[in-house]
PDB file of C-alpha atoms and ligand atoms in Angstrom:
ATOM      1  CA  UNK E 287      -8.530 -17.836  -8.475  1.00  0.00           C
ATOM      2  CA  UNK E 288     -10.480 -17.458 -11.938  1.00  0.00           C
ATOM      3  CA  UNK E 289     -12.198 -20.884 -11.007  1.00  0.00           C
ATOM      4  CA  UNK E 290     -13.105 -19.846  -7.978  1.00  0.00           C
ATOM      5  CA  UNK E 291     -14.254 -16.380  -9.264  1.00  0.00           C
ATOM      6  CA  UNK E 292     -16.410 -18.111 -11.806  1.00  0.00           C
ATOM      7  CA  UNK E 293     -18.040 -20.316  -9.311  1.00  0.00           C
ATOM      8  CA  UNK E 294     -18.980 -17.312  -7.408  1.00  0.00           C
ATOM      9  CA  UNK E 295     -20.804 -16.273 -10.738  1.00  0.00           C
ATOM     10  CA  UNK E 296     -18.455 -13.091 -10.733  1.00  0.00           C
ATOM     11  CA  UNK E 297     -16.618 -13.174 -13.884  1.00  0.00           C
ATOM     12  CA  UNK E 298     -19.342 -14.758 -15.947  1.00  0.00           C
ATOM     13  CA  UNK E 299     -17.743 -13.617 -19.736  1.00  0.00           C
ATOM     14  CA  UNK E 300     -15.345 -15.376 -21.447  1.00  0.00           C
ATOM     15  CA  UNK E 301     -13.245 -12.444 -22.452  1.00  0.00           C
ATOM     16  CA  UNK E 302     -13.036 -11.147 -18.779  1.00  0.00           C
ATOM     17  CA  UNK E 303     -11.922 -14.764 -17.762  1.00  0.00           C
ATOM     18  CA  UNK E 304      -9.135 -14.772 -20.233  1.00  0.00           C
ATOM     19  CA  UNK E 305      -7.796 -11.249 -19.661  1.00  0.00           C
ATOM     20  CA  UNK E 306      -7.498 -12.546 -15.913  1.00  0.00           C
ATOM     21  CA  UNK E 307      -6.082 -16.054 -16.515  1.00  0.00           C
ATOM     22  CA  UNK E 308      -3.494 -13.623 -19.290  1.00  0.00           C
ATOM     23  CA  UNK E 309      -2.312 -10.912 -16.706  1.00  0.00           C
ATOM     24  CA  UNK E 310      -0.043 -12.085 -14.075  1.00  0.00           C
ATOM     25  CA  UNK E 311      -1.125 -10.353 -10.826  1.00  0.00           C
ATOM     26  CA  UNK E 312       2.490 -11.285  -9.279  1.00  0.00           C
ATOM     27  CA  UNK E 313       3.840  -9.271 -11.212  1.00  0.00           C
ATOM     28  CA  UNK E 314       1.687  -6.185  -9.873  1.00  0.00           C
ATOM     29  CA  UNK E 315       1.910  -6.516  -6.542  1.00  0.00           C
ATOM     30  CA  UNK E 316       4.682  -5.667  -3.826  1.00  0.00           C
ATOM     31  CA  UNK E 317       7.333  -8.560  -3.322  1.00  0.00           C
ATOM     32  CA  UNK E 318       6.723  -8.739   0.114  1.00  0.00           C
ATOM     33  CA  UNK E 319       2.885 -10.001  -0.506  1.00  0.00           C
ATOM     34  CA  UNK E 320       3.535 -11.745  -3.659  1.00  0.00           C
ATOM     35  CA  UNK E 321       2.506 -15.046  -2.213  1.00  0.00           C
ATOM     36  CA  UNK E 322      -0.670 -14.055  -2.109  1.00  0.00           C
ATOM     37  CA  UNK E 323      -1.399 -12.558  -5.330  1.00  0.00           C
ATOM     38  CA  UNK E 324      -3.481 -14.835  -6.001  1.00  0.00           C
ATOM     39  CA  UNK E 325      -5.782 -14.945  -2.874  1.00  0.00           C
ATOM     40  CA  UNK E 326      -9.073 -12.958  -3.327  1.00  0.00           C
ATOM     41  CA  UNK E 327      -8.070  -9.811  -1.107  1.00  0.00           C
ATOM     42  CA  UNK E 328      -6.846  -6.024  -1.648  1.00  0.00           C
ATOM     43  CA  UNK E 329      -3.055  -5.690  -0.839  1.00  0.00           C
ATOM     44  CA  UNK E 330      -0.919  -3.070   0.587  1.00  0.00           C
ATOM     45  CA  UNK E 331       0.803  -1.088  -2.505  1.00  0.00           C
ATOM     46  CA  UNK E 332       4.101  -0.843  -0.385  1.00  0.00           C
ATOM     47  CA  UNK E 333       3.642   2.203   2.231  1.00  0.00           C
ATOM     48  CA  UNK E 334       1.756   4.392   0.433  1.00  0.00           C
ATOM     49  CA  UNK E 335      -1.785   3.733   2.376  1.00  0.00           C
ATOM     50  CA  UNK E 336      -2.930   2.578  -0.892  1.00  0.00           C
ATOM     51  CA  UNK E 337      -4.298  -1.081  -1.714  1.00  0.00           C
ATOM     52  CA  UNK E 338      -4.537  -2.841  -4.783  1.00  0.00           C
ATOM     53  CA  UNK E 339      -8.341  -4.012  -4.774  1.00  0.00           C
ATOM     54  CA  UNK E 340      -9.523  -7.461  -4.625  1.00  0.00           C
ATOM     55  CA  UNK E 341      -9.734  -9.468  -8.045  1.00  0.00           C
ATOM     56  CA  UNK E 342     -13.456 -10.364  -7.191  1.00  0.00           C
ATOM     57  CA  UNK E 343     -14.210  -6.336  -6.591  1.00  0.00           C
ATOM     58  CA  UNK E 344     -12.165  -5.575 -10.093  1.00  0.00           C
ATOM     59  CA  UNK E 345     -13.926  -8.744 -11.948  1.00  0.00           C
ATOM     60  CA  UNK E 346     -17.344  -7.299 -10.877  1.00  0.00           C
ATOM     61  CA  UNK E 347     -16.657  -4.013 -12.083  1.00  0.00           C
ATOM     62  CA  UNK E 348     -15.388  -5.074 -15.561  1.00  0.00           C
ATOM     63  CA  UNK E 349     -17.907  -7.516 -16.364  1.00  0.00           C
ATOM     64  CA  UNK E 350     -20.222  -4.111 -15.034  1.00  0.00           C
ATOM     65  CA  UNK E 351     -18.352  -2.321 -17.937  1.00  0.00           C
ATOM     66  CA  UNK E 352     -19.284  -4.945 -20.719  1.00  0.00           C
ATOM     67  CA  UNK E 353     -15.542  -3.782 -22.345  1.00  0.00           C
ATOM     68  CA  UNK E 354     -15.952  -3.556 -26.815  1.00  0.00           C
ATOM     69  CA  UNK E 355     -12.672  -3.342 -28.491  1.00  0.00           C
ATOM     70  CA  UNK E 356     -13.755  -0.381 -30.078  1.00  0.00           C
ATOM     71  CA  UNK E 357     -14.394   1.817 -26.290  1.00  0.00           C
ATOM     72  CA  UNK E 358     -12.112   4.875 -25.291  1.00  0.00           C
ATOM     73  CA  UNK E 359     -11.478   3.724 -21.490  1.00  0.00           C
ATOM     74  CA  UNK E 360     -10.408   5.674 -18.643  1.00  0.00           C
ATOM     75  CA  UNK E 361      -9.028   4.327 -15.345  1.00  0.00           C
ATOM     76  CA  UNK E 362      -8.698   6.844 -12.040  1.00  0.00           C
ATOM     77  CA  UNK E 363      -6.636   5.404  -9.823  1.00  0.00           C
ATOM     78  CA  UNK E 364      -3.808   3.201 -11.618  1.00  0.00           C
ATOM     79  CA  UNK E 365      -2.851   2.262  -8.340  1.00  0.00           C
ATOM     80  CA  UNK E 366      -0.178  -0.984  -9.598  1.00  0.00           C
ATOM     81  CA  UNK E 367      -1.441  -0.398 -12.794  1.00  0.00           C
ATOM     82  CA  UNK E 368      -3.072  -4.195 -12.792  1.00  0.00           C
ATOM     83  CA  UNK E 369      -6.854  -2.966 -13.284  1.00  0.00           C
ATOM     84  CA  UNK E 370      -5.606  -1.128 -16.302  1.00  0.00           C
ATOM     85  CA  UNK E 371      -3.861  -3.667 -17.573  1.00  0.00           C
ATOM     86  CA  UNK E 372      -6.873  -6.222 -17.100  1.00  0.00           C
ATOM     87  CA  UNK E 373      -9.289  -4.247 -18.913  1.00  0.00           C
ATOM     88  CA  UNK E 374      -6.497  -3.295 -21.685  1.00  0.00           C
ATOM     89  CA  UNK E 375      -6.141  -7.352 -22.471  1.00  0.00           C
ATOM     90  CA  UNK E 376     -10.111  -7.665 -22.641  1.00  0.00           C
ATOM     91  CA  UNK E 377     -10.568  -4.595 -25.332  1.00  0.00           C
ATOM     92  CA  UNK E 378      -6.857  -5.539 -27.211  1.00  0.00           C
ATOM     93  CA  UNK E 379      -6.177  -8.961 -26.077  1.00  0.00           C
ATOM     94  CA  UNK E 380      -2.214  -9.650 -26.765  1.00  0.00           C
ATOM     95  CA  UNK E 381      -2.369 -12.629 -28.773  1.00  0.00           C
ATOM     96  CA  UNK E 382      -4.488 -10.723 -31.501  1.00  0.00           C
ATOM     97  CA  UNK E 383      -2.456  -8.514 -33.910  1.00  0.00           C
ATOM     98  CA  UNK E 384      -1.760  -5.096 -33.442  1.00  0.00           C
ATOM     99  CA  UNK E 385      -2.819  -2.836 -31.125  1.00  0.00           C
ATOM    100  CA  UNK E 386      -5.884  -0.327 -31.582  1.00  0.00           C
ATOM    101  CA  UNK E 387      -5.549   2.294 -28.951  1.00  0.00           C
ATOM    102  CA  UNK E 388      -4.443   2.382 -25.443  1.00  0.00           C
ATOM    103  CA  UNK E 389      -6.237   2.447 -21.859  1.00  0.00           C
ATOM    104  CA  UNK E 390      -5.842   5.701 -20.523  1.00  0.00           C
ATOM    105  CA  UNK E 391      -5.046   5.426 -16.619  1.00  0.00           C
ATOM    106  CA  UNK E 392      -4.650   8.663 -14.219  1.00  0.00           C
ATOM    107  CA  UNK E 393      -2.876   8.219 -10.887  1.00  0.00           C
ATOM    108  CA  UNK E 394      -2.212  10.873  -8.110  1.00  0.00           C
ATOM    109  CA  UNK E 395       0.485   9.320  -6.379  1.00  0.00           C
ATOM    110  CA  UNK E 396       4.073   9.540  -8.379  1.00  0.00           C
ATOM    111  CA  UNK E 397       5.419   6.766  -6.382  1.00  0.00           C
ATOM    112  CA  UNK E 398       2.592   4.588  -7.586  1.00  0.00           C
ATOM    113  CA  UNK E 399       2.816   6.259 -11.472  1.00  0.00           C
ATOM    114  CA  UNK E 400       6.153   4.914 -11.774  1.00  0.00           C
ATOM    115  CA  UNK E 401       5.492   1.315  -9.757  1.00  0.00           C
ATOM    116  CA  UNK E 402       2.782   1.149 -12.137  1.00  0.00           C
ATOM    117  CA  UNK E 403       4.775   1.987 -15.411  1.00  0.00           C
ATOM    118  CA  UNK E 404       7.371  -0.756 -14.392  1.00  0.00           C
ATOM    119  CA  UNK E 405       4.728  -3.560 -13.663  1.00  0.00           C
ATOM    120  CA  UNK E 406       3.302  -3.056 -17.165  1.00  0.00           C
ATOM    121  CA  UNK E 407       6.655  -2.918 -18.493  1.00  0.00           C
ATOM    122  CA  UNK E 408       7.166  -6.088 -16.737  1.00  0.00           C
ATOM    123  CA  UNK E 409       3.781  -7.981 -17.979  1.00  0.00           C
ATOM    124  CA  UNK E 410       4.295  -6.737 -21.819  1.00  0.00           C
ATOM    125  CA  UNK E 411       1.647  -4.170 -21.327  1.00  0.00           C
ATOM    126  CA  UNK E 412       3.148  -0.728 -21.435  1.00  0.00           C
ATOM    127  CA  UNK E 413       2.199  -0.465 -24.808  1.00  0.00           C
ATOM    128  CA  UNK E 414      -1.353  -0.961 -24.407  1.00  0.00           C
ATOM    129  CA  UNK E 415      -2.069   1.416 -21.257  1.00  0.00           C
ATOM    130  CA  UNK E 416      -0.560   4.559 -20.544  1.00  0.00           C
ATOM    131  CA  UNK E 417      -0.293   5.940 -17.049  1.00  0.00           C
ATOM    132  CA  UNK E 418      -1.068   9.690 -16.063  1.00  0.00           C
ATOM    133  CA  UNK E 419       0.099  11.592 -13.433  1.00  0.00           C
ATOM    134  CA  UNK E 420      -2.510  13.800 -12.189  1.00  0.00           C
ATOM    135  CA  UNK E 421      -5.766  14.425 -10.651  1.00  0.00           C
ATOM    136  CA  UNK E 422      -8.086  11.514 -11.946  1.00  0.00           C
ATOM    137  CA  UNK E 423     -11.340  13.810 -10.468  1.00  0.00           C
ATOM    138  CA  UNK E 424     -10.738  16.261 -13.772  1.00  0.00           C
ATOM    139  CA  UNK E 425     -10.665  13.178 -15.831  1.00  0.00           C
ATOM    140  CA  UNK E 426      -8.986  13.415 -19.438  1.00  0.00           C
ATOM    141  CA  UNK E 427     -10.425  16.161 -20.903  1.00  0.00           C
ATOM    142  CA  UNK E 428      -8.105  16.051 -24.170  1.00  0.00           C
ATOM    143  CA  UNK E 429      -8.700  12.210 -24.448  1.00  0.00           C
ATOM    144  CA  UNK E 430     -12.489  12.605 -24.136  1.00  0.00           C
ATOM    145  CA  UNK E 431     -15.265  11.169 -24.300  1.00  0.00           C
ATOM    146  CA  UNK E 432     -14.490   8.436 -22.866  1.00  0.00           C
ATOM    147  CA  UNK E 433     -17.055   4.992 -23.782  1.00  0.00           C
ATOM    148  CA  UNK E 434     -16.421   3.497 -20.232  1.00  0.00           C
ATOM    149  CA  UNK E 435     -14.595   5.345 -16.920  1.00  0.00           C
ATOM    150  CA  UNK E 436     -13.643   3.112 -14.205  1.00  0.00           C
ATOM    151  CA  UNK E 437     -12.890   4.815 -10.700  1.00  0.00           C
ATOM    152  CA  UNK E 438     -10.825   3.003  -8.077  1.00  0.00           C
ATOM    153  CA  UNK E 439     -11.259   4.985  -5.200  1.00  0.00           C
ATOM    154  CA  UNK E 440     -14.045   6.458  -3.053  1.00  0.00           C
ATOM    155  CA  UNK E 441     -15.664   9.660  -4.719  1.00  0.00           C
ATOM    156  CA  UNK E 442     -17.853  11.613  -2.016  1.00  0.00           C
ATOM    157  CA  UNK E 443     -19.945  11.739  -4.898  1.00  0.00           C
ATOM    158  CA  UNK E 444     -19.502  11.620  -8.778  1.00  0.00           C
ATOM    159  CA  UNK E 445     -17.601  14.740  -9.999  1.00  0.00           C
ATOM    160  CA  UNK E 446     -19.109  16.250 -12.286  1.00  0.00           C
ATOM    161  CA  UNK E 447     -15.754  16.443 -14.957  1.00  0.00           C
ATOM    162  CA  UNK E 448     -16.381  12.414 -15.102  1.00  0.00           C
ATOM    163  CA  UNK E 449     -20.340  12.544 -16.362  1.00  0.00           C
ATOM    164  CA  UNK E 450     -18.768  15.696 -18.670  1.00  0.00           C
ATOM    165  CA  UNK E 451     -16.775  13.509 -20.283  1.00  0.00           C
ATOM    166  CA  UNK E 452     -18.720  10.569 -20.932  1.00  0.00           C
ATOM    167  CA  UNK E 453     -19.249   9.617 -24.055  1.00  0.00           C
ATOM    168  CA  UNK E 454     -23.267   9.627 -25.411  1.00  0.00           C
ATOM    169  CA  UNK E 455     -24.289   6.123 -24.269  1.00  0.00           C
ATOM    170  CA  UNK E 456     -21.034   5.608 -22.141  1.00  0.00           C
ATOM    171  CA  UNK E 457     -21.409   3.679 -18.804  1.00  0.00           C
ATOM    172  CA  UNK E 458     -18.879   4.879 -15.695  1.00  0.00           C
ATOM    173  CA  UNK E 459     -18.730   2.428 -12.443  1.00  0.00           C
ATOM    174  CA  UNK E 460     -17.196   4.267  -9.188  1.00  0.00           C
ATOM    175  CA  UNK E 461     -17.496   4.244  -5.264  1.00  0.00           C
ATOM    176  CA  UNK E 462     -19.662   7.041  -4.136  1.00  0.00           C
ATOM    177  CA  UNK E 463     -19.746   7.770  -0.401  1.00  0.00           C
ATOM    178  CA  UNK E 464     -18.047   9.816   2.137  1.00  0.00           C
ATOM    179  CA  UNK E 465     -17.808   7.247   4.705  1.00  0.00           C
ATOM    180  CA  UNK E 466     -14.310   5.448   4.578  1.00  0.00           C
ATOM    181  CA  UNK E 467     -15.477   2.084   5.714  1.00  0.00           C
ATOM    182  CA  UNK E 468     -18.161   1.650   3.646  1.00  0.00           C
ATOM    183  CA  UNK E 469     -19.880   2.886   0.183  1.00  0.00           C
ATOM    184  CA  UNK E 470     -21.747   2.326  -2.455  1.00  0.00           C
ATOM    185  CA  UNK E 471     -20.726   1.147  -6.213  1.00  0.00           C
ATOM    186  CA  UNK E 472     -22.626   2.772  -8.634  1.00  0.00           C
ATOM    187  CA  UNK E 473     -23.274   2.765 -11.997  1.00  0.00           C
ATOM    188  CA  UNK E 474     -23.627   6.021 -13.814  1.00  0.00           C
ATOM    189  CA  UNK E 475     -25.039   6.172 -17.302  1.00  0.00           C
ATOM    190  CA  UNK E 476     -25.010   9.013 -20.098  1.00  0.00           C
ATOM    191  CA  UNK E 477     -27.849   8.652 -22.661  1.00  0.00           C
ATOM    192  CA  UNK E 478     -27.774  12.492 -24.647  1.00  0.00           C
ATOM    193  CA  UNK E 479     -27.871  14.827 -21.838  1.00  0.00           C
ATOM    194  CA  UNK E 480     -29.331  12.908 -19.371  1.00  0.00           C
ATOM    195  CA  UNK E 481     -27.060  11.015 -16.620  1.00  0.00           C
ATOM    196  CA  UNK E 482     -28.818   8.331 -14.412  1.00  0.00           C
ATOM    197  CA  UNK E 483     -26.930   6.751 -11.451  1.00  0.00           C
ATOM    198  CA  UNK E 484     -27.983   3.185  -9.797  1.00  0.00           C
ATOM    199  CA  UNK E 485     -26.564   1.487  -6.767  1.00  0.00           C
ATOM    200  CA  UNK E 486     -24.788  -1.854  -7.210  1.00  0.00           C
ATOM    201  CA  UNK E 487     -24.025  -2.783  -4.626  1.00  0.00           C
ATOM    202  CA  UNK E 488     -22.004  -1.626  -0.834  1.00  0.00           C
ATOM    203  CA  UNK E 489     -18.332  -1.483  -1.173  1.00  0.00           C
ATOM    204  CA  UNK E 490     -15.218  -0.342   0.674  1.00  0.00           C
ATOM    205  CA  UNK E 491     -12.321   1.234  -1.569  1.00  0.00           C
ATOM    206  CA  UNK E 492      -9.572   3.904  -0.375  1.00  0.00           C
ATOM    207  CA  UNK E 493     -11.065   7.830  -0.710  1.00  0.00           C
ATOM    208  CA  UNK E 494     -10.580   9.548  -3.758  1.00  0.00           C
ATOM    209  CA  UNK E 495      -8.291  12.529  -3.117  1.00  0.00           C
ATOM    210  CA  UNK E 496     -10.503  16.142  -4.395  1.00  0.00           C
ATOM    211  CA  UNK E 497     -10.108  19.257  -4.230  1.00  0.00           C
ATOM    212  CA  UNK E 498      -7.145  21.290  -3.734  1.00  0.00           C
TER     213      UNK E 498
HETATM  214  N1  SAH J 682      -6.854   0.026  -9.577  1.00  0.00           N
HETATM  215  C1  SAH J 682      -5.693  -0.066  -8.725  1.00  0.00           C
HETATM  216  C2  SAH J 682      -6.019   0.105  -7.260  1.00  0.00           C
HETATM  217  C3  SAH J 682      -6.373   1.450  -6.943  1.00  0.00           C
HETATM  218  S1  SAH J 682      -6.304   1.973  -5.269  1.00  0.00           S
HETATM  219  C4  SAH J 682      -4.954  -1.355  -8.938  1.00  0.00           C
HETATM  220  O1  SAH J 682      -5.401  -2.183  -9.744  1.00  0.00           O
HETATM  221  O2  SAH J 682      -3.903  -1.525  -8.328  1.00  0.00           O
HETATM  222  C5  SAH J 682      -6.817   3.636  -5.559  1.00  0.00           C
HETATM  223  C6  SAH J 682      -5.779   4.510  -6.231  1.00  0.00           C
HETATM  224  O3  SAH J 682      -6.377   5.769  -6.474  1.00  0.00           O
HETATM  225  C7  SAH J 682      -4.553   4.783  -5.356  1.00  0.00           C
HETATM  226  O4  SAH J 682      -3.422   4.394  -6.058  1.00  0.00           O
HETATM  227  C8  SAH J 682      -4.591   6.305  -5.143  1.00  0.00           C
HETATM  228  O5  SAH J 682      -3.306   6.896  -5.089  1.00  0.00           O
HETATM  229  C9  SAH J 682      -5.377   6.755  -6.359  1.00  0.00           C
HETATM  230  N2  SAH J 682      -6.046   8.070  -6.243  1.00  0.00           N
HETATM  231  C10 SAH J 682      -6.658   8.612  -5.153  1.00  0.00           C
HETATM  232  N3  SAH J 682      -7.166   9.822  -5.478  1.00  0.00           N
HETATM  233  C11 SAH J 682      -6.870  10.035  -6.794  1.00  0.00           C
HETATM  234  C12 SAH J 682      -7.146  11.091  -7.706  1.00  0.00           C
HETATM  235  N4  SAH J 682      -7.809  12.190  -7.337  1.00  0.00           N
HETATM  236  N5  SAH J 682      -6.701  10.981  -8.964  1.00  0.00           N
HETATM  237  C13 SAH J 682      -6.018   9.861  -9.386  1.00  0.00           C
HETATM  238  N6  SAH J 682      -5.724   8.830  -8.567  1.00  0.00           N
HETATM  239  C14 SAH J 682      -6.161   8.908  -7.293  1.00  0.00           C
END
């Protein structure tokens, strides 16, 4: 799968290669689609309505992040808690020592908070991410600002808690669109006060529950 990702010219950094060849994706997905955890496609996240995106969609938008070790990150939408746990091995990869500071991943969905707690229990990785229940459109405000902010699921467009909370200079990548079969992945920068927003590319990701 890496291979093939890297022929596509999708994960094109060394550190994003290794975080992906380090994190077992098996172990992340439901046991009923576990033989094909390592085919390039979203999968179900057990009956929930949820997916688990594609490694080539995730790969894209971590190489889009350009992870440091130093970066407060935020994840909304844990979702099986892989995505986290990807980015956590490129900013604190396990076989360095000690650990600096922990992804901070918000999920909605308390069935999927605790699937995803177990998986990264599972993959040695609890202590390097830790998974929020709530409502990942607020953001973090106590963990702010956040260097990098990587949304999972379909905003109709980018709430306005997220660019709050960026950090001066801090890049967020997220689905914007209120159509469900098809959006657009942006890229949202903070430089002072000024936020600027650029399309990436079209993309299809599950909506991003808001509002009440
Ligand atoms: N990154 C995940 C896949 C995410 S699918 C993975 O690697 O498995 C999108 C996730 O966003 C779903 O789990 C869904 O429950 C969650 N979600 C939807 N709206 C949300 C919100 N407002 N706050 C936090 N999570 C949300």
């Amino acid at each position: 799968m890496v291979s093939y990702l890297k022929s596509l010219g999708i994960i094109t950094s060394e550190r994003v290669e290794r975080a992906f060849l380090v994190i077992p994706r098996e172990e992340f997905v439901p046991e009923e689609v576990r033989d094909q955890a390592y085919t390039d496609t979203p999968l179900p996240l057990m009956n929930t309505g949820q997916t688990i995106s594609a490694p080539s969609m995730l790969a894209y938008m971590v190489e889009a992040l350009d992870l440091e070790s130093h970066h407060n990150v935020l994840e909304v939408g844990a979702g099986s808690g892989y995505g986290a746990a990807v980015m956590a091995e490129v900013i604190n990869p396990s076989s360095s020592a000690g650990i600096s500071h922990k992804i901070h991943a918000i999920e909605i969905d308390p069935r999927l908070v605790s699937f995803a707690k177990g998986n990264l229990q599972k993959c040695g990785c609890s202590d390097r991410v830790d998974i929020i229940l709530g409502d990942g459109a607020l953001g973090l405000p106590e963990e702010s600002p956040f260097d990098r902010i990587m949304v999972s699921a379909a905003a109709t467009s980018v709430p306005r808690p997220l660019t709050d909370q960026l950090a001066d200079g801090g890049t967020m990548v997220i689905p914007v669109g209120g159509s469900s079969w098809s959006q657009e992945l942006h890229l949202v920068r903070r430089s002072g006060t000024e936020i600027t927003e650029e399309y990436m590319m079209d993309v299809i990701f599950v909506p991003l529950r808001e509002g009440p």
